Coordinates of C-alpha atoms in Angstrom, one line a residue:
M186 CA -0.1 -0.1 0.0
I187 CA 2.9 2.4 0.7
R188 CA 4.5 1.6 -2.7
F189 CA 1.0 2.5 -4.5
L190 CA 0.5 5.6 -2.5
G191 CA 4.2 6.9 -3.3
W192 CA 3.3 5.7 -6.8
V193 CA -0.2 8.1 -6.9
T194 CA 1.7 10.9 -5.4
G195 CA 4.3 10.8 -7.9
I196 CA 1.7 10.7 -10.6
V197 CA 0.1 13.8 -9.4
L198 CA 3.4 15.6 -9.1
A199 CA 4.1 15.0 -12.6
L200 CA 0.6 16.0 -13.9
A201 CA 0.9 19.2 -12.3
A202 CA 3.9 20.1 -14.1
M203 CA 3.2 18.3 -17.5
P204 CA 0.7 19.8 -20.2
L205 CA -3.1 19.0 -19.8
Q206 CA -3.3 16.9 -22.5
A207 CA -1.3 14.1 -20.7
Q208 CA -3.5 11.1 -19.8
S209 CA -2.8 9.8 -16.5
N210 CA -4.1 6.3 -17.6
A211 CA -0.9 5.4 -19.9
L212 CA 2.5 5.4 -19.3
Y213 CA 5.4 5.5 -21.3
F214 CA 8.6 3.6 -20.5
I215 CA 11.5 5.7 -21.8
A216 CA 13.9 2.8 -21.4
T217 CA 11.8 0.2 -23.8
G218 CA 9.9 3.1 -25.7
Q219 CA 6.7 1.2 -25.0
R220 CA 3.1 2.3 -23.9
L221 CA 1.3 0.6 -21.2
D222 CA -2.6 1.4 -20.6
D223 CA -5.6 0.0 -20.3
T224 CA -7.3 -0.8 -23.0
Y225 CA -7.2 -4.5 -22.2
G226 CA -6.5 -3.8 -18.7
F227 CA -2.9 -4.4 -18.6
L228 CA -2.0 -1.1 -16.6
T229 CA -4.2 -2.1 -13.6
A230 CA -3.1 -6.0 -14.1
W231 CA 0.8 -4.7 -14.2
M232 CA 0.0 -2.4 -11.1
S233 CA -1.8 -4.8 -8.9
G234 CA 0.7 -7.6 -9.5
D235 CA 4.0 -5.8 -8.6
G236 CA 4.6 -5.6 -11.9
A237 CA 8.0 -3.6 -11.9
L238 CA 9.2 -6.7 -9.8
T239 CA 7.7 -9.5 -11.2
L240 CA 6.8 -8.5 -15.2
G241 CA 9.5 -5.4 -15.8
Q242 CA 8.9 -3.4 -18.4
P243 CA 6.7 -3.5 -21.3
I244 CA 9.0 -4.5 -24.6
S245 CA 6.1 -4.9 -26.9
S246 CA 2.6 -3.2 -27.9
P247 CA -0.6 -5.0 -27.2
F248 CA -1.2 -7.5 -30.4
R249 CA -3.6 -10.5 -31.3
D250 CA -2.0 -13.7 -30.8
G251 CA -4.3 -16.3 -31.9
D252 CA -7.7 -16.0 -29.5
L253 CA -5.9 -13.6 -27.0
I254 CA -4.6 -10.2 -26.9
V255 CA -0.8 -10.5 -25.5
Q256 CA 1.6 -7.9 -24.7
Y257 CA 5.4 -9.1 -23.9
F258 CA 7.3 -7.5 -20.5
E259 CA 10.7 -8.0 -20.0
R260 CA 10.1 -11.2 -17.5
G261 CA 6.9 -12.4 -18.9
R262 CA 3.8 -11.7 -20.6
L263 CA 0.0 -10.7 -20.2
E264 CA -2.9 -12.5 -21.8
L265 CA -6.6 -11.3 -22.1
H266 CA -8.7 -14.5 -22.4
P267 CA -12.0 -13.8 -23.9
A268 CA -13.0 -17.5 -22.8
Y269 CA -12.5 -17.0 -19.4
N270 CA -15.1 -14.0 -19.1
N271 CA -12.1 -11.7 -20.2
A272 CA -9.6 -12.5 -17.5
I273 CA -6.1 -11.3 -17.5
L274 CA -3.5 -14.1 -16.4
R275 CA -0.1 -14.4 -16.9
G276 CA 1.4 -16.2 -19.7
R277 CA 3.6 -19.7 -19.7
V278 CA 6.6 -18.3 -20.9
G279 CA 8.8 -20.5 -18.7
A280 CA 7.3 -23.7 -20.1
E281 CA 7.2 -22.1 -23.8
Y282 CA 10.7 -21.3 -23.4
V283 CA 11.8 -24.6 -22.3
A284 CA 10.1 -26.3 -25.2
A285 CA 11.4 -23.7 -27.7
L286 CA 15.1 -24.9 -26.9
G287 CA 14.0 -28.4 -26.7
K288 CA 15.3 -28.7 -22.9
S289 CA 14.8 -31.8 -20.5
F290 CA 15.2 -31.7 -16.9
P291 CA 15.3 -35.1 -14.7
P292 CA 12.8 -35.6 -12.1
P293 CA 13.8 -35.0 -8.2
T294 CA 15.6 -37.9 -6.4
K295 CA 13.2 -39.7 -3.8
T296 CA 15.3 -38.1 -1.3
A297 CA 14.1 -34.4 -2.5
R298 CA 10.4 -35.6 -3.0
E299 CA 10.3 -36.6 1.0
S300 CA 12.4 -33.9 2.2
P301 CA 10.4 -32.1 5.1
D302 CA 12.1 -28.8 3.9
R303 CA 10.9 -28.9 0.3
R304 CA 7.1 -29.5 -1.4
W305 CA 6.5 -31.8 -4.0
F306 CA 4.0 -30.8 -6.6
A307 CA 2.3 -33.5 -7.8
E308 CA 1.0 -31.6 -11.1
T309 CA 4.6 -31.4 -12.2
G310 CA 6.6 -33.9 -10.5
Y311 CA 9.2 -31.2 -9.1
T312 CA 10.0 -30.0 -6.1
L313 CA 10.5 -26.6 -4.6
G314 CA 12.8 -25.2 -1.2
A315 CA 15.1 -23.0 -0.4
P316 CA 16.2 -20.5 -1.3
F317 CA 13.6 -19.9 -4.0
L318 CA 10.5 -21.2 -1.7
T319 CA 10.1 -18.3 0.2
F320 CA 10.4 -15.6 -3.0
W321 CA 8.2 -17.7 -4.8
E322 CA 5.3 -17.5 -2.1
T323 CA 5.7 -13.9 -1.3
H324 CA 5.6 -12.5 -4.7
G325 CA 2.3 -14.3 -6.0
A326 CA 3.4 -18.3 -6.0
V327 CA 1.2 -20.1 -8.7
D328 CA -0.6 -16.8 -9.7
V329 CA 2.3 -15.1 -10.8
F330 CA 5.2 -17.9 -11.3
G331 CA 2.9 -21.1 -11.9
L332 CA 4.2 -24.5 -10.8
P333 CA 8.1 -25.7 -11.0
I334 CA 8.7 -27.7 -14.1
S335 CA 12.6 -28.6 -13.1
E336 CA 14.3 -28.8 -9.9
P337 CA 17.2 -26.3 -9.2
R338 CA 20.1 -26.5 -11.4
W339 CA 23.4 -24.8 -12.6
E340 CA 23.2 -22.8 -16.1
Y341 CA 25.0 -20.4 -18.3
V342 CA 22.9 -17.2 -18.4
G343 CA 23.9 -14.6 -20.7
G344 CA 27.6 -15.9 -20.4
T345 CA 27.1 -16.0 -16.5
L346 CA 26.8 -19.7 -14.7
R347 CA 23.7 -19.0 -12.2
Y348 CA 21.8 -21.0 -10.2
V349 CA 18.4 -21.0 -11.3
Q350 CA 14.4 -23.0 -10.9
Y351 CA 12.1 -23.2 -13.9
F352 CA 8.5 -22.4 -13.3
E353 CA 5.7 -22.4 -15.8
R354 CA 5.8 -18.8 -15.9
A355 CA 9.0 -18.0 -14.9
R356 CA 12.8 -18.5 -13.8
L357 CA 14.2 -17.6 -10.9
E358 CA 18.4 -17.4 -10.8
I359 CA 20.9 -16.6 -8.2
D360 CA 24.0 -15.0 -9.2
P361 CA 27.0 -16.7 -7.1
R362 CA 29.1 -13.7 -7.7
T363 CA 27.0 -11.6 -5.1
T364 CA 29.0 -11.1 -2.2
N365 CA 25.8 -10.8 0.1
A366 CA 25.2 -13.1 3.1
T367 CA 21.6 -13.5 1.9
P368 CA 21.3 -14.8 -1.7
S369 CA 19.5 -12.2 -4.2
I370 CA 17.0 -14.1 -6.4
Q371 CA 16.3 -12.1 -9.8
I372 CA 13.6 -13.0 -12.2
G373 CA 15.2 -14.2 -15.5
N374 CA 14.0 -12.2 -18.8
L375 CA 12.2 -15.0 -20.4
G376 CA 9.8 -12.6 -21.6
R377 CA 12.4 -10.6 -23.7
D378 CA 14.0 -14.3 -25.1
L379 CA 10.7 -15.7 -26.0
A380 CA 9.8 -12.6 -28.0
R381 CA 13.1 -12.6 -29.5
L382 CA 12.8 -16.4 -30.5
R383 CA 9.4 -15.8 -32.0
G384 CA 10.3 -12.4 -33.8
V385 CA 7.9 -10.0 -31.7
D386 CA 7.8 -6.6 -33.0
L387 CA 9.8 -5.0 -30.3
R388 CA 10.4 -1.5 -31.8
P389 CA 9.5 1.5 -29.7
V390 CA 6.4 3.4 -30.2
P391 CA 5.5 7.0 -30.0
A392 CA 4.9 8.1 -26.7
D393 CA 1.9 10.4 -27.8
N394 CA 0.1 11.8 -24.5
A395 CA 1.2 9.3 -22.1
I396 CA 3.4 9.7 -18.9
P397 CA 6.7 8.8 -19.1
V398 CA 8.0 6.5 -16.7
D399 CA 11.2 5.3 -15.5
A400 CA 12.0 1.0 -15.1
N401 CA 10.0 1.2 -11.8
G402 CA 6.8 3.1 -13.2
Q403 CA 7.8 6.4 -11.3
P404 CA 6.7 9.3 -13.7
Q405 CA 9.7 11.4 -15.4
I406 CA 8.8 15.3 -15.7
T407 CA 10.6 15.6 -19.1
L408 CA 8.7 13.7 -22.2
P409 CA 11.3 12.3 -24.9
A410 CA 11.2 12.6 -28.2
A411 CA 9.7 9.5 -29.7
P412 CA 12.3 7.0 -30.7
S413 CA 12.7 6.0 -34.3
P414 CA 11.6 2.8 -35.2
S415 CA 14.2 1.9 -37.6
A416 CA 17.3 3.0 -35.5
T417 CA 19.6 0.1 -35.4
A418 CA 23.2 0.6 -34.1
P419 CA 25.8 1.0 -36.4
P420 CA 28.2 -2.1 -37.1
A421 CA 31.4 -2.1 -35.5
T422 CA 34.5 -2.4 -37.6
V423 CA 35.7 -5.6 -38.2
P424 CA 38.8 -7.3 -39.6
T425 CA 38.6 -8.9 -43.1
S426 CA 39.3 -12.3 -44.0
T427 CA 40.1 -13.9 -47.8
P428 CA 37.3 -16.0 -48.9
V429 CA 37.3 -17.8 -51.8
S430 CA 34.8 -16.1 -53.8
K431 CA 34.4 -12.1 -54.1
P432 CA 32.5 -10.7 -51.1
V433 CA 29.5 -9.0 -52.2
T434 CA 28.0 -6.3 -49.9
P435 CA 24.8 -7.8 -48.6
K436 CA 21.6 -5.7 -48.4
P437 CA 19.6 -5.8 -45.1
L438 CA 17.1 -7.8 -44.5
P439 CA 13.8 -7.2 -42.6
P440 CA 13.6 -9.1 -39.0
T441 CA 11.8 -12.7 -38.8
D442 CA 9.9 -12.9 -41.9
H443 CA 8.8 -16.7 -40.8
T444 CA 9.1 -17.5 -44.6
G445 CA 11.7 -20.2 -44.4
K446 CA 15.0 -20.8 -42.9
Q447 CA 16.8 -18.0 -40.9
I448 CA 19.6 -17.8 -38.1
I449 CA 19.4 -15.6 -35.0
V450 CA 22.7 -15.0 -33.1
D451 CA 22.2 -13.9 -29.5
L452 CA 25.5 -12.0 -28.5
S453 CA 24.0 -11.5 -24.6
D454 CA 23.7 -15.5 -24.5
Q455 CA 26.6 -16.1 -27.0
W456 CA 24.1 -18.9 -28.7
L457 CA 22.9 -19.5 -32.2
Y458 CA 19.5 -20.6 -33.3
A459 CA 18.2 -22.1 -36.7
L460 CA 14.7 -21.7 -37.5
E461 CA 12.5 -23.0 -39.9
G462 CA 9.5 -20.5 -39.9
D463 CA 8.3 -20.1 -36.2
R464 CA 10.1 -23.5 -35.3
I465 CA 13.8 -23.5 -33.6
I466 CA 15.3 -26.9 -35.1
F467 CA 18.7 -26.3 -34.2
D468 CA 20.6 -24.3 -31.8
A469 CA 24.6 -24.3 -30.7
P470 CA 26.4 -22.0 -28.3
V471 CA 29.2 -19.7 -30.4
S472 CA 31.9 -17.2 -29.3
T473 CA 31.8 -14.0 -30.9
G474 CA 34.2 -10.9 -31.2
R475 CA 36.0 -9.8 -28.2
D476 CA 36.2 -6.0 -27.4
G477 CA 37.8 -4.0 -30.4
F478 CA 36.9 -6.8 -32.7
N479 CA 33.0 -6.6 -31.9
T480 CA 30.7 -8.9 -34.2
P481 CA 28.5 -6.3 -36.0
I482 CA 24.9 -6.1 -35.3
G483 CA 22.0 -6.0 -37.9
H484 CA 20.0 -8.2 -40.3
F485 CA 22.3 -9.7 -42.8
S486 CA 22.3 -12.8 -45.1
I487 CA 25.1 -15.5 -46.3
Y488 CA 26.4 -14.4 -49.1
A489 CA 29.3 -16.7 -49.7
K490 CA 30.1 -20.1 -48.2
V491 CA 33.5 -21.4 -48.4
R492 CA 34.0 -25.5 -47.2
E493 CA 37.3 -25.0 -46.2
Q494 CA 40.0 -22.0 -46.3
T495 CA 43.0 -20.2 -44.8
M496 CA 42.0 -17.1 -42.9
R497 CA 44.3 -14.0 -42.7
G498 CA 43.8 -10.5 -41.8
C499 CA 45.4 -7.9 -39.9
A500 CA 43.4 -5.2 -37.7
G501 CA 44.0 -3.3 -34.5
G502 CA 47.5 -3.8 -34.3
E503 CA 47.2 -7.7 -34.5
C504 CA 47.6 -10.1 -37.4
W505 CA 46.7 -13.6 -37.9
V506 CA 47.1 -16.6 -40.3
V507 CA 44.7 -19.5 -39.5
P508 CA 44.7 -22.5 -41.6
R509 CA 42.0 -25.1 -42.8
V510 CA 39.2 -23.1 -41.4
P511 CA 36.2 -25.3 -41.9
H512 CA 32.8 -24.3 -43.3
A513 CA 32.6 -20.7 -43.3
M514 CA 29.4 -18.7 -44.3
Y515 CA 30.2 -15.2 -44.9
I516 CA 27.2 -12.7 -43.8
V517 CA 29.0 -9.0 -43.8
G518 CA 32.5 -8.4 -45.3
G519 CA 35.3 -10.7 -43.6
V520 CA 32.4 -11.5 -40.8
A521 CA 31.8 -15.4 -41.2
L522 CA 29.7 -18.0 -39.1
H523 CA 32.7 -20.9 -39.3
G524 CA 33.9 -24.4 -37.3
T525 CA 36.7 -23.5 -34.3
Y526 CA 39.1 -25.9 -33.7
W527 CA 41.7 -23.9 -31.8
H528 CA 39.2 -23.3 -29.0
N529 CA 36.4 -24.4 -26.9
Q530 CA 34.7 -21.6 -24.9
F531 CA 31.3 -21.7 -26.9
G532 CA 28.5 -20.3 -25.1
T533 CA 30.4 -19.5 -21.9
G534 CA 30.4 -15.7 -22.1
V535 CA 34.1 -15.5 -23.3
R536 CA 34.3 -14.1 -26.6
R537 CA 37.4 -15.1 -28.7
S538 CA 37.3 -14.3 -32.1
H539 CA 38.2 -11.1 -34.2
G540 CA 34.7 -10.6 -35.5
C541 CA 33.6 -13.9 -36.8
I542 CA 31.1 -16.2 -35.0
N543 CA 33.0 -19.2 -33.9
L544 CA 31.2 -22.5 -33.9
P545 CA 31.9 -26.1 -32.5
L546 CA 32.9 -28.4 -35.7
K547 CA 30.0 -30.3 -35.6
A548 CA 27.5 -27.3 -35.3
A549 CA 29.2 -25.6 -38.6
A550 CA 29.0 -28.7 -40.5
W551 CA 25.5 -29.0 -39.7
L552 CA 24.8 -25.7 -40.4
Y553 CA 26.5 -25.6 -43.3
D554 CA 25.0 -28.2 -45.0
W555 CA 21.3 -26.8 -43.7
A556 CA 21.9 -23.2 -44.8
P557 CA 21.9 -22.3 -48.3
V558 CA 23.2 -18.8 -49.5
G559 CA 20.8 -16.0 -48.9
T560 CA 19.8 -17.2 -45.7
P561 CA 18.6 -14.6 -43.5
V562 CA 21.1 -13.8 -40.3
T563 CA 19.9 -12.1 -37.5
V564 CA 22.9 -10.8 -34.9
R565 CA 21.1 -9.3 -31.8
R566 CA 22.2 -8.0 -28.5

C-alpha cells in the first residue's frame, strides 16, 4: 500500500508539471519505448501484480495472438482471455521457452520428494524449497510464477553461471558472484528471450500523450522525443578475411519474416538458433568478437560459403593466419560463421574471435549443409 500511495503521489506531481493533454491512464516507459495502458486492462494488472518486479517493463505493444490479446514484458507476458470472461492471466513463458529450446529436466530424487524442507508438486513432479520457496510464496506463488517444471540447477545465463529453477511462467535466478550473506533472487528475462525467438515486433512506439516513466513506473517530468523505430546500432569495424569467392555487400533484411529458414545469433547469451518458420530446429553455443573486434549487430544474409580455407588478416595492431578453417559462411564483409578447432569456449560468455562467429565443429558442419546462400542472419544483443 505504501508503494502504491507513493506511485500515485508521483503521478499527481508529474501531472501538475505536464501539459493538460497528458493521460494519467497511459504510461510510456522511456527505456524500452513502449506504452502501457488499460485498453485491455494490462496497466491495472501490472500495477496490482507488482509488475515492476515480477514483469519488468513492457517491450512490445499489445497484439492479437490467436484468440488472445497479449503484451510482452521483460520477464513475462500478460494475456486477455475472452473464453474466461476476459480474465487477464500471466503467460506460460517458462514452459514455452523450455519447449522452444528443447530442454528437458531430470525428475527429483526420492530424497528430495520426501524432504520436510521441500514441497513436492504432483501436477508437475518437481519440488520447491530453499532458497526459492520463500520468494515464490511472497511474490505471488502459482498465480505469478506457476508450478515448478525443473529442480534447481546450474546454468549459463548470458555467459554467467547462475543457480536457476524454471517455473511455468518464470525462471528464478541467483548470481553466485554477489557478496551478500543472503542470496539475491532475480526473475529471469524470459519474456524478452521468448519474444526475440518468436520474432515479436519490439520496435519503440511514439509516446503520444502518455506519462513518461522509468523502469519502476515512476513518472519523469520531461517527455522524450519518440524513438525512431528504424534506428539500429551501426556495425562495428571488423577485420577482413580472404574468402574464395569475391565478397558482395549484403542488403539488410527485415527481421524474422517466418517464410523459411533463418539464423539468429544472440550476443548476450552467446548462442545461435536455426529456425524454419516459427520452429527452432537447431541451436548451438558460439563465441563472438572480443572487445575491439566486436561482431556487428544487424540483419544480414549468407552471401558466400567456403567449405575450407585459410583465414588471414590484420586489424587493431594484430595479424593472424589460421589454416584449414572449416565451413565458413560469410554474412557481412569478412565476418563469417565457421567451425573452430583452436578453442572450446563456446556459450561461456568468453568472446574469442576477431569478429567472426565461432561454432563447434559439428555444429558448423550441420549449419553449412542446412543453410543455403541467401539465408537471413540476425545478430542481436
